[in-house]
Every structure is written in structure tokens, then in C-alpha cells.
Amino acid sequence: MTAPRRIALVIVLGAAALAAGSFFFAYRKPNTDPTPTEADLRPEAGMPWFVDVTRDAGVDFVHFDPTTDAHFIQETMGSGIGWIDYDADGWPDLFCIQDAPIRSSGNLTSNRLYRNNRDGTFTDVTEKAGLVRTGFGQGCAVGDFDNDGFDDLVVTYMGGLALYRNNGNGTFTDVTAASRLTNPHWGTSCAWGDIDGDGRLDLYVCNYVEVDIDHYPLCERDKKLFVCPPTSFPHARHRLFRNNGDGTFTDVTAPSGIADAPPAPGLGVVAADLDGDGRLDLYVANDLKAQYLFHNQGNGRFVEKGLLSGAGLGATGQPVSGMGVEAFDADGTGRPSLFVTNFYNQPNVLFRNRGSMRFWEGATETGLAGRRDRLGFGTVVIDANLDGRPDLAVANGHLHRDAEEVYRAPYAQRAQLFVGTGPGSYRDASDRTGPYFREPRVGRGLAWADFDNDGKPDLVFSHVGGPPALLHNRTETTNNWLGLELVGDGTRSNRNAIGARIEVRTTSGTQVRFVNGGGSYLSANERRQLIGLGTGNSARVTVRWPSGREQVYQDVPGHRWWRITEGAGQPTPLPIAGR
């Protein structure tokens, strides 16, 4: 090894040790939040405002809390949550993922699927849909892997995964064995994306650490058991599965180059075209290890460029405790930047895309670094007030039930909403966006959907040991909006159009959106695109499809949902227009 490489290795290992130490021994001041004023507790015109409607909507799911006195690392993860329009009626349905006891087989409850009744309420259809399953559930991803027009569902578990094919009649069939999908590791987040350009969705699965309960490491502080950091365990390689087009998949982790990266504890993944070359790249949020950036070389081959690109480590060269991840145009450049949530006392991270697969960290200068007295998990990009600028929501909650004693930090923490104020400019407006954002929760998963089709993005958070929070967007605004459902041709482009680039031009300016695979933490957003138009009434929409075909649609009217089909002449108005 050359001298420069030795020096670089020492720097990286030293930073990793420092980060691991902060995970284990940090001591912080107590959290202090401002006391709400009367004005904070009512909607303000133009500002995002969300109302928790979980109970009224009939969503009665409760997450099982697997906490034990042993303080296993598995107890800290929570479960994700997702949206899937399983019956293709244009109304997003809700899927909740369940945990299980770590050592016993008793008190098992299933994941749950709630059908959207189109009136603001939901009905549990888990059994009817064929989705009853127990186990230590983690994450999910939604995608039409067989291009039949109905979205399918994959769920990760500790020690396995499950693939459910949508039968198109309101039911699913477990085709895991028949599809040859196997992952005997601790799977977390996963993402669908066509990595080889054949028009079919392939699957990337993050794996966390290898845990042997019978030979579990002992981590203590002041003679008290403590949750061990991920650096205390062996790491497993992540998996990439190629879609063979006949209902089966082939593990291409090695030939694709994914296996060339050193194993790392993966928690979040997003599939996005980061350099605009028409090929999907993969960005992975790893926990206390350098982040992965797998650059797509074509023909299903990747080269890992996390460190080389500048998107592998935090602003000061330390590993990021990456949980949730999103890729979006954060600064008006038309290029996807990368946002990653981080550990307590560490800022969120924003890798701004400079082009040519080069990034620099700019969370502080943009206002997205956030408060250090939060521990971030799920994250989503929405335009909550439809002003044409992206906003970010973040789910927060500590890992350690004894966080108050050990870290002087609350276990339950408040979620955050960062409101876009201009290109590359954001402010934390959580105190003025509704009661939920003032109520401490142990947040984990987060996903968005316009579940009532009123043209405003809604949110759903998952929590450890409690019910989810379904937040209805009741922002008072006169801003307009445009809803787009993109449908690829199913041959050169996948039907979900993952990998498409959308440019929307109005009198208020130009926005660029990306149809990504994956994102957030263990969760799945709805596939449609909901775009705030500000004061604009219509838009010029340019779509570059995954196939490379580009189509332009002039003067698409706002305030309704449209279906844009690859190769078709004009968008088709959907009957679920905003009310």
C-alpha cells in the first residue's frame, strides 16, 4: 500500500471510530422546544397545515413494539409503511408493516392492507387480498414487475423477503419461491428500477447487519446494558436481482459490480439517474459507513463512486448514520441532489449535484441541516403548499429507550417540515404546520400520497409501538396544481416509468421532477407526481421516458389529474379530478 493510501485509510478509519463513539457515548443537553403560541395552533394562509385523521379514517393498525431488557439492535428499527393502488382505481391504498417478538413466536400479528373507500376512510382488506403474513417485517417497495398494469409488492423481513404478484382482481399471490428471490439476511429498504434498460423492473435490497441472538455482543455503559452500534456486528452484502421477464429473477450482485463494494449496514436506497445519461444509478444510505453511489456503466454494470463523487461522507469527512434518503432538484439546477437523514447531534446531509457525478455537501447553507437534537429516519419531498417549491418532511425518534438518561435526549421526538423558500433555500416551519408536528413520537417510516385526490399531498408516519399517523393536508392556498400519472409502454420503458424526467414550465417558472425508485426509510410513496403550479393555470410538460423518447405536451390544464402514456398523442384526463 502506498503512503498516500495509508494516510487516506487512517483518516477514514479514524472518522469511522469517531462516529461510532458518538453513537455509543454521546452526552447532550436536554431537548428544548418552543412553547406554542395561539397563532401556532391554527392554520396560516399559504403555510402548510396538516391534521391527523388516522382514527376517523378507520386505520386501526398498531405497531408491535419488540423491546426487551436485552436491548437488541433489532428493537430500534421500527417498520416502514407504504402506498399502493392495488386495485388500480386511482385512489391510493395503505399498507402497514408489522414487527414480531425477537425470541418467541407468540403474540404475532400480520401486516395490514387498507383499501381506500374514496370518502376519506379505509377498510382492512388484508385477508381478502391474500396478504396475511407474520414475521419481523421491515420495509416495502411497490412496482409493476411484470408490466401487466397492476402494481406488485415486495416486503423485506429479518431473514427473508416476500414478493406478492398482483392478480388484478383485488388479490395477491405469494410468488417468492417461484420467482427465485432469496435473501437470507436482515433486509431493510429496497427499490425497484430498470438497471439494464430492458423495460423490466429489477430489485435492489439493502441488508443491515448479521445478528446471532445466541452469541450477542455485550455493550454496556455504567454497568447497564446498552444498544450496540452496527459496528459491533458483521455486515452483509446488499443484493441486486435482475428481472428475467418470465416471472423469475437472477441474483446479479456479483456480475453487476455491487459485490465489489465493501459490505455496509444499509438502511435507505433510491434509484435515480444522477448524471442524466439515461441510466438509473443507485444511492444507498449506510449506517456509520461510507454511503454507496453505484454509477451505472450500462449493460447492468455498476462502479461504486461514493467517496470519489463527494457523496460518501459528511461535511467534515465523517461517516453518516444514514437512515432515510431522497433524490430531488433541491436548488433549481435541474439535477437530482441527495438528501440523507442522520443521527442525533449530527446534521442532516444534502449532497448538491454539480453535474458529471460530482457532489458537495450543502445542508447548512440551504437550511436543511436541521436541529441537532433530532434523530432522523424517513423523509419525503412534497410541495405541501403548491407554490412550486419543494418541501421536505422528516420522521424523528431516538434509538434508545433510555435516551433521556444516557444522551439527555428524548426518545420520542417531533417530526419536521422544511418549507422551500427559493432555489436552494429552506426553513424549518414545523412549529406552524399543525398539531402533529408538536407531538413527540418515536418516528420511523414516512410516505406521501394524495389519498383523497384533492390535489394536495398527504403524509403517513409509522411509529415504534403505536399507531401510524395519517395526516390530511388542509393547507389554505389559492395555488394551483397538476397531477400526472406516467405510464411507460411496457417494452422499452417499464410501465411505472421509473427513471423518467419531467420538466414542467409555467408562468411561475420551471420545475424538474424525477420518477425514482425507492426513497425514504423502509417505505413506499405513491407513484403519481403531484406538482404545485403556484399562480399558473396550465403548464408545458416535457417527459423524457426511460427509453430515451422525449414528448412535449403544451398547455396542460391544472387542477386535475392526467394520465400520460408513452407514445400517446395527448394526456388523458382522469375521472378523479380534484374536488
Coordinates of C-alpha atoms in Angstrom, one line a residue:
M1 CA 0.0 0.0 0.0
T2 CA 1.4 3.4 -1.0
A3 CA 1.9 6.1 1.6
P4 CA -1.0 8.3 0.4
R5 CA -3.4 5.4 0.5
R6 CA -2.2 4.6 4.1
I7 CA -2.9 8.2 5.1
A8 CA -6.4 8.1 3.5
L9 CA -7.2 4.8 5.1
V10 CA -6.2 6.2 8.6
I11 CA -8.4 9.2 8.0
V12 CA -11.4 7.2 7.0
L13 CA -10.9 4.6 9.8
G14 CA -10.4 7.4 12.4
A15 CA -13.6 9.1 11.2
A16 CA -15.5 5.9 11.5
A17 CA -14.2 5.3 15.0
L18 CA -15.1 8.8 16.0
A19 CA -18.6 8.4 14.6
A20 CA -19.1 5.0 16.3
G21 CA -18.0 6.7 19.6
S22 CA -20.6 9.4 19.1
F23 CA -23.3 6.7 18.7
F24 CA -22.3 5.0 21.9
F25 CA -21.0 7.6 24.4
A26 CA -22.6 10.9 23.4
Y27 CA -23.9 13.1 26.2
R28 CA -26.1 16.0 25.2
K29 CA -28.1 18.8 26.7
P30 CA -31.8 18.2 27.2
N31 CA -34.1 18.9 24.3
T32 CA -35.9 22.3 24.4
D33 CA -38.7 23.2 22.0
P34 CA -40.5 26.5 21.9
T35 CA -43.8 26.7 23.7
P36 CA -46.6 27.1 21.1
T37 CA -48.5 30.4 20.9
E38 CA -52.1 30.7 20.0
A39 CA -51.1 31.6 16.4
D40 CA -49.1 28.4 16.1
L41 CA -52.1 26.3 16.8
R42 CA -54.3 27.5 13.8
P43 CA -53.7 27.4 10.1
E44 CA -52.0 30.4 8.4
A45 CA -52.9 31.2 4.8
G46 CA -50.3 30.0 2.4
M47 CA -48.4 27.9 5.1
P48 CA -48.7 24.1 5.1
W49 CA -51.2 22.7 7.6
F50 CA -51.7 19.0 8.4
V51 CA -54.4 17.3 10.5
D52 CA -54.2 13.8 12.0
V53 CA -57.2 11.9 10.7
T54 CA -56.0 8.3 11.5
R55 CA -58.9 7.4 13.7
D56 CA -61.6 9.0 11.6
A57 CA -60.2 7.3 8.6
G58 CA -60.6 3.8 10.2
V59 CA -56.9 2.9 10.2
D60 CA -56.6 0.8 13.4
F61 CA -53.2 -0.7 12.9
V62 CA -50.8 -0.7 15.9
H63 CA -47.1 -1.4 15.5
F64 CA -45.8 -4.2 17.8
D65 CA -43.0 -3.0 20.0
P66 CA -40.4 -5.7 20.2
T67 CA -38.5 -4.0 23.0
T68 CA -36.8 -6.3 25.6
D69 CA -34.5 -5.9 28.6
A70 CA -31.7 -7.3 26.4
H71 CA -31.6 -4.1 24.2
F72 CA -31.1 -6.0 20.9
I73 CA -30.3 -3.8 18.0
Q74 CA -33.3 -5.2 16.1
E75 CA -35.6 -3.4 18.6
T76 CA -34.6 0.0 17.4
M77 CA -35.5 -0.2 13.7
G78 CA -39.3 0.0 13.7
S79 CA -41.1 -0.8 10.4
G80 CA -42.0 1.1 7.3
I81 CA -45.2 2.0 5.6
G82 CA -46.4 2.3 2.0
W83 CA -48.9 3.4 -0.5
I84 CA -50.1 1.0 -3.3
D85 CA -53.1 1.5 -5.6
Y86 CA -53.6 -2.3 -5.6
D87 CA -57.0 -2.2 -7.4
A88 CA -55.9 0.4 -10.0
D89 CA -58.9 2.7 -9.3
G90 CA -56.8 5.8 -8.9
W91 CA -57.2 6.0 -5.1
P92 CA -54.0 5.1 -3.1
D93 CA -54.4 2.3 -0.6
L94 CA -52.4 2.0 2.6
F95 CA -50.0 -0.9 3.6
C96 CA -48.7 -1.1 7.1
I97 CA -45.7 -3.4 8.0
Q98 CA -45.7 -5.3 11.3
D99 CA -42.8 -6.4 13.6
A100 CA -42.8 -9.5 15.9
P101 CA -41.2 -10.7 19.1
I102 CA -37.5 -11.4 18.7
R103 CA -37.2 -14.6 20.7
S104 CA -40.7 -16.1 20.8
S105 CA -43.4 -17.0 18.3
G106 CA -46.3 -15.8 20.4
N107 CA -48.4 -12.6 20.0
L108 CA -47.9 -12.5 16.3
T109 CA -49.9 -10.1 14.2
S110 CA -49.9 -9.5 10.5
N111 CA -49.1 -6.8 8.1
R112 CA -52.2 -4.9 7.1
L113 CA -53.7 -3.6 3.8
Y114 CA -56.3 -0.9 4.0
R115 CA -58.5 -0.2 0.9
N116 CA -59.3 3.4 0.1
N117 CA -63.1 3.9 0.2
R118 CA -62.8 7.1 -1.7
D119 CA -64.6 9.1 1.0
G120 CA -61.7 9.7 3.4
T121 CA -62.0 6.3 5.1
F122 CA -60.3 3.0 4.7
T123 CA -61.3 -0.7 5.1
D124 CA -59.0 -3.5 6.2
V125 CA -58.8 -6.0 3.3
T126 CA -55.7 -7.9 4.3
E127 CA -57.3 -11.3 4.4
K128 CA -59.4 -10.9 1.3
A129 CA -56.3 -9.6 -0.6
G130 CA -54.2 -12.6 0.5
L131 CA -51.6 -10.6 2.4
V132 CA -51.8 -12.1 5.8
R133 CA -48.3 -12.8 7.0
T134 CA -46.5 -12.6 10.3
G135 CA -42.8 -12.1 10.9
F136 CA -40.2 -9.4 11.7
G137 CA -41.2 -7.1 8.9
Q138 CA -39.1 -4.1 7.9
G139 CA -39.6 -2.4 4.5
C140 CA -41.6 -2.5 1.3
A141 CA -41.4 -1.4 -2.3
V142 CA -44.2 -1.1 -4.9
G143 CA -43.7 -1.7 -8.6
D144 CA -45.2 -3.5 -11.6
F145 CA -42.5 -6.0 -12.1
D146 CA -44.5 -8.0 -14.8
N147 CA -45.7 -4.9 -16.7
D148 CA -49.3 -6.0 -16.6
G149 CA -50.7 -2.7 -15.4
F150 CA -51.2 -3.7 -11.7
D151 CA -48.6 -2.8 -9.1
D152 CA -46.9 -5.6 -7.2
L153 CA -45.5 -5.6 -3.7
V154 CA -42.2 -6.7 -2.1
V155 CA -41.8 -6.8 1.7
T156 CA -38.4 -7.3 3.5
Y157 CA -38.0 -9.2 6.7
M158 CA -35.3 -10.1 9.1
G159 CA -34.1 -13.3 7.4
G160 CA -36.0 -13.1 4.1
L161 CA -38.3 -11.2 1.8
A162 CA -41.7 -11.8 0.1
L163 CA -42.9 -10.9 -3.4
Y164 CA -46.6 -10.6 -3.9
R165 CA -47.8 -10.6 -7.5
N166 CA -51.0 -8.5 -8.1
N167 CA -53.6 -10.7 -9.7
G168 CA -55.6 -7.7 -11.0
N169 CA -58.8 -8.8 -9.2
G170 CA -58.1 -7.3 -5.7
T171 CA -55.9 -10.3 -4.6
F172 CA -52.2 -11.1 -4.5
T173 CA -50.3 -14.3 -4.8
D174 CA -47.1 -15.0 -3.0
V175 CA -44.6 -15.8 -5.8
T176 CA -41.4 -15.6 -3.7
A177 CA -40.3 -19.1 -4.3
A178 CA -41.4 -19.3 -7.9
S179 CA -39.6 -16.0 -8.6
R180 CA -36.3 -17.3 -7.2
L181 CA -36.0 -14.3 -4.9
T182 CA -33.9 -15.2 -1.9
N183 CA -32.3 -13.0 0.7
P184 CA -31.5 -14.9 4.0
H185 CA -30.2 -11.7 5.6
W186 CA -31.6 -8.8 7.5
G187 CA -33.3 -6.9 4.7
T188 CA -34.3 -3.3 5.2
S189 CA -35.2 -0.8 2.4
C190 CA -35.5 -1.9 -1.2
A191 CA -36.1 -0.3 -4.5
W192 CA -37.4 -1.2 -7.9
G193 CA -35.7 0.2 -11.0
D194 CA -34.7 -0.9 -14.5
I195 CA -31.0 -1.1 -14.2
D196 CA -30.2 -2.7 -17.6
G197 CA -32.6 -0.8 -19.8
D198 CA -34.7 -3.8 -21.0
G199 CA -38.1 -2.3 -19.9
R200 CA -38.4 -4.6 -16.8
L201 CA -38.1 -3.6 -13.2
D202 CA -35.1 -5.1 -11.3
L203 CA -34.8 -5.1 -7.5
Y204 CA -32.1 -3.8 -5.1
V205 CA -32.3 -4.9 -1.5
C206 CA -30.4 -3.3 1.4
N207 CA -29.0 -5.6 4.1
Y208 CA -28.1 -4.3 7.6
V209 CA -26.0 -6.5 9.9
E210 CA -25.7 -10.2 10.8
V211 CA -27.0 -10.8 14.3
D212 CA -26.7 -14.1 16.2
I213 CA -29.0 -13.8 19.2
D214 CA -27.4 -16.7 21.0
H215 CA -24.0 -15.1 20.7
Y216 CA -25.0 -11.5 21.0
P217 CA -22.2 -8.9 21.9
L218 CA -22.5 -7.2 25.3
C219 CA -22.5 -3.5 25.2
E220 CA -22.6 -1.6 28.5
R221 CA -22.3 1.8 29.9
D222 CA -22.1 2.4 33.7
K223 CA -22.7 -1.3 34.1
K224 CA -26.0 -1.0 32.2
L225 CA -26.9 -2.8 29.0
F226 CA -27.0 -0.6 26.0
V227 CA -27.9 -1.0 22.4
C228 CA -24.8 -2.0 20.4
P229 CA -23.9 0.1 17.4
P230 CA -23.9 -1.5 13.9
T231 CA -20.1 -1.5 14.0
S232 CA -20.3 -4.3 16.6
F233 CA -21.6 -6.8 14.1
P234 CA -20.5 -8.4 10.8
H235 CA -22.1 -6.8 7.7
A236 CA -23.8 -8.5 4.8
R237 CA -23.5 -7.6 1.2
H238 CA -26.6 -6.0 -0.4
R239 CA -28.4 -7.8 -3.2
L240 CA -29.3 -6.9 -6.8
F241 CA -31.8 -9.1 -8.6
R242 CA -32.3 -8.9 -12.4
N243 CA -35.8 -9.4 -13.8
N244 CA -35.7 -12.2 -16.3
G245 CA -39.1 -11.3 -17.9
D246 CA -40.6 -14.7 -17.2
G247 CA -41.7 -14.2 -13.6
T248 CA -38.2 -15.1 -12.2
F249 CA -35.2 -13.1 -11.1
T250 CA -31.5 -13.8 -11.1
D251 CA -29.1 -12.7 -8.4
V252 CA -26.6 -10.4 -10.2
T253 CA -24.9 -9.0 -7.1
A254 CA -21.5 -10.2 -8.2
P255 CA -21.6 -9.7 -12.0
S256 CA -23.2 -6.3 -11.7
G257 CA -20.3 -5.0 -9.6
I258 CA -22.5 -4.4 -6.5
A259 CA -20.4 -7.1 -4.6
D260 CA -17.2 -5.2 -5.3
A261 CA -18.2 -2.6 -2.6
P262 CA -17.3 -3.5 1.0
P263 CA -20.2 -4.7 3.0
A264 CA -22.0 -2.0 4.9
P265 CA -25.2 -1.7 7.1
G266 CA -27.7 -0.3 4.5
L267 CA -30.9 1.4 5.6
G268 CA -32.1 3.6 2.7
V269 CA -31.9 3.4 -1.1
V270 CA -33.0 5.4 -4.0
A271 CA -32.7 4.6 -7.7
A272 CA -32.3 7.7 -9.8
D273 CA -30.5 8.9 -12.9
L274 CA -27.9 11.1 -11.1
D275 CA -25.9 12.2 -14.1
G276 CA -28.6 12.5 -16.8
D277 CA -27.2 9.8 -19.0
G278 CA -30.5 7.9 -19.2
R279 CA -29.3 5.1 -16.9
L280 CA -30.5 4.5 -13.4
D281 CA -27.9 4.9 -10.7
L282 CA -28.2 3.6 -7.1
Y283 CA -27.5 5.7 -4.0
V284 CA -27.6 3.9 -0.6
A285 CA -27.7 5.4 2.9
N286 CA -25.4 3.2 5.1
D287 CA -25.2 3.4 8.8
L288 CA -21.7 4.6 10.1
K289 CA -20.1 3.5 6.9
A290 CA -19.4 5.5 3.7
Q291 CA -22.5 5.9 1.6
Y292 CA -22.7 3.9 -1.7
L293 CA -23.1 5.6 -5.0
F294 CA -23.3 2.9 -7.7
H295 CA -22.7 4.6 -11.1
N296 CA -24.5 2.7 -13.9
Q297 CA -22.0 1.9 -16.7
G298 CA -24.5 0.3 -19.0
N299 CA -25.3 -3.4 -19.6
G300 CA -26.2 -3.9 -16.0
R301 CA -22.7 -3.0 -14.6
F302 CA -22.0 -0.6 -11.8
V303 CA -18.9 1.1 -10.3
E304 CA -19.1 2.3 -6.7
K305 CA -18.1 6.0 -6.5
G306 CA -19.4 7.2 -3.2
L307 CA -16.1 8.6 -1.9
L308 CA -14.9 9.6 -5.4
S309 CA -18.1 11.6 -6.1
G310 CA -18.1 13.5 -2.8
A311 CA -21.3 11.9 -1.7
G312 CA -19.8 9.2 0.5
L313 CA -19.1 11.1 3.8
G314 CA -20.5 14.0 5.7
A315 CA -19.3 17.7 5.6
T316 CA -16.4 17.1 7.9
G317 CA -15.3 13.8 6.5
Q318 CA -17.2 11.6 9.0
P319 CA -19.4 8.7 8.0
V320 CA -23.1 9.5 8.0
S321 CA -25.6 7.4 10.1
G322 CA -27.7 7.3 7.0
M323 CA -31.3 6.3 7.5
G324 CA -33.7 8.0 5.1
V325 CA -32.7 9.2 1.6
E326 CA -34.3 11.2 -1.2
A327 CA -33.1 12.4 -4.7
F328 CA -34.7 15.7 -6.0
D329 CA -33.9 19.0 -7.5
A330 CA -33.0 20.9 -4.3
D331 CA -31.6 24.0 -5.8
G332 CA -33.2 24.7 -9.2
T333 CA -30.4 23.3 -11.3
G334 CA -32.5 20.6 -12.9
R335 CA -30.2 17.9 -11.4
P336 CA -31.1 15.5 -8.6
S337 CA -29.3 16.2 -5.3
L338 CA -29.2 13.7 -2.5
F339 CA -30.7 14.3 1.0
V340 CA -29.9 11.9 3.9
T341 CA -31.2 12.0 7.4
N342 CA -28.7 11.5 10.2
F343 CA -28.0 10.5 13.8
Y344 CA -28.7 12.6 17.0
N345 CA -26.3 15.6 17.3
Q346 CA -25.4 15.2 13.6
P347 CA -26.9 17.5 10.9
N348 CA -28.9 16.2 8.0
V349 CA -26.8 15.9 4.9
L350 CA -27.5 17.4 1.4
F351 CA -25.2 16.4 -1.4
R352 CA -25.7 19.1 -4.0
N353 CA -25.3 17.8 -7.6
R354 CA -22.7 19.7 -9.5
G355 CA -23.0 17.5 -12.6
S356 CA -20.7 14.8 -14.1
M357 CA -21.3 12.7 -11.0
R358 CA -19.7 15.3 -8.6
F359 CA -21.4 16.4 -5.4
W360 CA -20.6 18.7 -2.5
E361 CA -22.3 18.9 0.9
G362 CA -24.5 21.9 1.4
A363 CA -27.2 21.2 4.0
T364 CA -26.2 24.1 6.3
E365 CA -26.2 26.7 3.6
T366 CA -29.6 25.6 2.3
G367 CA -31.3 25.4 5.7
L368 CA -31.7 21.6 5.5
A369 CA -29.2 20.7 8.2
G370 CA -32.0 20.9 10.8
R371 CA -31.8 20.7 14.5
R372 CA -29.1 18.5 16.1
D373 CA -31.5 17.4 18.8
R374 CA -33.3 15.2 16.4
L375 CA -32.5 11.7 15.1
G376 CA -33.9 11.4 11.6
F377 CA -35.4 8.4 9.8
G378 CA -37.9 8.6 7.0
T379 CA -38.0 11.6 4.7
V380 CA -40.1 12.6 1.7
V381 CA -40.2 15.5 -0.8
I382 CA -43.5 17.2 -1.4
D383 CA -44.9 20.6 -2.4
A384 CA -47.1 21.0 0.6
N385 CA -48.5 24.4 -0.2
L386 CA -48.3 24.0 -4.0
D387 CA -46.1 27.1 -4.5
G388 CA -43.8 25.4 -7.0
R389 CA -41.0 24.9 -4.5
P390 CA -40.1 21.5 -2.9
D391 CA -40.6 20.9 0.8
L392 CA -39.2 18.1 2.9
A393 CA -40.8 16.2 5.8
V394 CA -38.7 14.1 8.2
A395 CA -39.7 11.5 10.8
N396 CA -37.7 11.6 14.0
G397 CA -37.2 9.4 17.1
H398 CA -34.3 8.1 19.1
L399 CA -33.0 4.6 19.0
H400 CA -32.6 4.1 22.7
R401 CA -35.5 3.8 25.1
D402 CA -33.1 5.1 27.8
A403 CA -32.0 8.1 25.6
E404 CA -33.1 10.6 28.2
E405 CA -30.8 9.0 30.8
V406 CA -27.8 8.3 28.5
Y407 CA -28.0 11.1 25.9
R408 CA -30.0 13.6 27.8
A409 CA -32.2 13.4 24.7
P410 CA -35.9 12.4 24.3
Y411 CA -36.8 9.0 23.0
A412 CA -39.9 10.4 21.4
Q413 CA -39.2 13.4 19.2
R414 CA -41.1 15.9 17.0
A415 CA -41.2 15.4 13.2
Q416 CA -40.1 18.3 11.0
L417 CA -41.3 20.0 7.9
F418 CA -38.8 22.1 5.9
V419 CA -40.5 24.6 3.6
G420 CA -38.9 25.7 0.4
T421 CA -38.4 29.5 0.2
G422 CA -36.5 29.7 -3.0
P423 CA -33.9 27.8 -5.1
G424 CA -31.7 26.0 -2.7
S425 CA -33.3 27.7 0.3
Y426 CA -35.4 26.1 3.1
R427 CA -36.6 26.9 6.6
D428 CA -37.9 24.7 9.4
A429 CA -41.6 25.6 9.7
S430 CA -42.6 22.6 11.9
D431 CA -43.9 24.8 14.7
R432 CA -46.5 26.3 12.3
T433 CA -47.7 23.3 10.3
G434 CA -50.2 21.5 12.6
P435 CA -50.6 19.8 16.0
Y436 CA -48.9 16.5 14.9
F437 CA -45.5 18.3 14.4
R438 CA -45.7 19.4 18.0
E439 CA -46.3 16.0 19.4
P440 CA -43.2 13.9 20.2
R441 CA -43.4 10.4 18.6
V442 CA -40.9 7.6 18.0
G443 CA -41.0 8.1 14.3
R444 CA -39.5 5.7 11.7
G445 CA -41.2 5.3 8.3
L446 CA -42.7 8.1 6.2
A447 CA -44.5 8.2 2.9
W448 CA -46.7 10.6 0.9
A449 CA -49.8 10.2 -1.2
D450 CA -52.8 12.3 -2.3
F451 CA -55.1 9.8 -0.7
D452 CA -58.3 11.9 -1.3
N453 CA -57.3 13.2 -4.7
D454 CA -57.9 16.8 -3.8
G455 CA -54.6 18.0 -5.3
K456 CA -52.7 18.3 -2.0
P457 CA -50.0 15.8 -0.8
D458 CA -50.9 14.0 2.4
L459 CA -48.4 12.2 4.7
V460 CA -48.4 9.0 6.8
F461 CA -45.8 8.3 9.5
S462 CA -45.1 5.0 11.2
H463 CA -44.1 4.8 14.8
V464 CA -42.5 2.3 17.2
G465 CA -45.1 0.6 19.4
G466 CA -48.0 2.8 18.3
P467 CA -50.5 3.6 15.5
P468 CA -49.4 5.3 12.3
A469 CA -50.3 9.0 11.8
L470 CA -52.3 9.7 8.6
L471 CA -52.0 13.4 8.1
H472 CA -54.5 15.2 5.8
N473 CA -53.2 18.3 4.1
R474 CA -55.6 21.2 4.8
T475 CA -53.3 24.0 3.6
E476 CA -55.2 27.2 2.9
T477 CA -53.9 28.3 -0.5
T478 CA -55.1 29.6 -3.9
N479 CA -52.1 28.0 -5.6
N480 CA -52.9 25.6 -8.5
W481 CA -51.6 22.1 -9.0
L482 CA -51.1 19.4 -11.7
G483 CA -51.4 15.7 -11.2
L484 CA -49.6 13.3 -13.5
E485 CA -49.8 9.5 -13.8
L486 CA -47.0 8.4 -16.1
V487 CA -47.4 5.0 -17.9
G488 CA -44.4 3.6 -19.8
D489 CA -45.0 1.5 -22.9
G490 CA -44.0 -1.7 -21.0
T491 CA -41.4 -2.7 -23.6
R492 CA -38.6 -0.1 -23.9
S493 CA -39.8 1.6 -20.7
N494 CA -41.2 0.0 -17.6
R495 CA -44.9 0.7 -17.0
N496 CA -44.1 2.7 -13.8
A497 CA -41.8 5.0 -15.8
I498 CA -39.2 4.8 -13.1
G499 CA -36.3 6.7 -14.4
A500 CA -38.4 9.3 -16.3
R501 CA -37.5 13.0 -16.1
I502 CA -40.4 15.6 -16.1
E503 CA -39.9 19.3 -16.9
V504 CA -42.9 21.5 -16.0
R505 CA -42.9 25.1 -17.3
T506 CA -45.5 27.6 -16.1
T507 CA -45.7 31.4 -15.8
S508 CA -44.2 30.9 -12.3
G509 CA -41.1 29.2 -13.6
T510 CA -39.7 25.8 -14.5
Q511 CA -39.6 22.7 -12.2
V512 CA -37.9 19.4 -12.8
R513 CA -39.2 16.2 -11.3
F514 CA -37.7 12.7 -11.3
V515 CA -39.6 9.4 -11.2
N516 CA -37.4 7.5 -8.8
G517 CA -37.4 4.0 -7.3
G518 CA -37.2 3.6 -3.5
G519 CA -36.5 6.5 -1.2
S520 CA -37.4 7.4 2.4
Y521 CA -36.8 4.7 5.0
L522 CA -38.4 1.3 4.7
S523 CA -41.3 3.0 3.0
A524 CA -43.0 3.5 -0.4
N525 CA -44.5 6.7 -1.7
E526 CA -47.3 6.7 -4.2
R527 CA -46.1 6.6 -7.8
R528 CA -48.0 9.5 -9.3
Q529 CA -46.5 13.0 -9.5
L530 CA -48.3 15.9 -7.8
I531 CA -46.8 19.3 -8.9
G532 CA -47.6 22.7 -7.4
L533 CA -48.1 25.3 -10.1
G534 CA -48.1 28.4 -7.9
T535 CA -50.2 31.0 -9.7
G536 CA -50.0 29.2 -13.0
N537 CA -53.2 27.7 -14.5
S538 CA -51.6 25.4 -17.0
A539 CA -48.2 24.0 -17.9
R540 CA -45.9 22.9 -20.7
V541 CA -44.9 19.4 -19.8
T542 CA -41.8 17.6 -21.2
V543 CA -41.3 14.0 -20.4
R544 CA -38.1 12.1 -21.1
W545 CA -39.0 8.5 -20.8
P546 CA -36.7 5.7 -19.6
S547 CA -36.4 4.5 -23.2
G548 CA -34.9 7.9 -24.2
R549 CA -38.0 9.1 -26.1
E550 CA -39.0 12.7 -25.4
Q551 CA -42.5 14.0 -25.6
V552 CA -43.8 17.6 -25.2
Y553 CA -47.3 18.5 -24.1
Q554 CA -48.4 22.1 -24.5
D555 CA -50.9 23.9 -22.2
V556 CA -51.9 21.0 -19.9
P557 CA -54.6 22.5 -17.7
G558 CA -54.1 22.4 -13.9
H559 CA -56.4 21.5 -11.1
R560 CA -56.9 17.9 -12.2
W561 CA -55.2 14.5 -12.7
W562 CA -53.9 13.5 -16.1
R563 CA -52.6 10.2 -17.4
I564 CA -49.6 10.5 -19.8
T565 CA -48.9 7.3 -21.7
E566 CA -45.7 6.9 -23.6
G567 CA -46.2 7.2 -27.3
A568 CA -49.7 8.6 -27.0
G569 CA -50.6 11.9 -28.6
Q570 CA -52.1 13.8 -25.7
P571 CA -52.6 13.4 -21.9
T572 CA -55.9 11.7 -20.9
P573 CA -58.0 13.4 -18.2
L574 CA -58.7 11.1 -15.3
P575 CA -62.2 10.9 -13.7
I576 CA -60.6 11.6 -10.2
A577 CA -60.3 15.3 -10.9
G578 CA -59.8 17.5 -7.8
R579 CA -63.0 18.3 -5.9

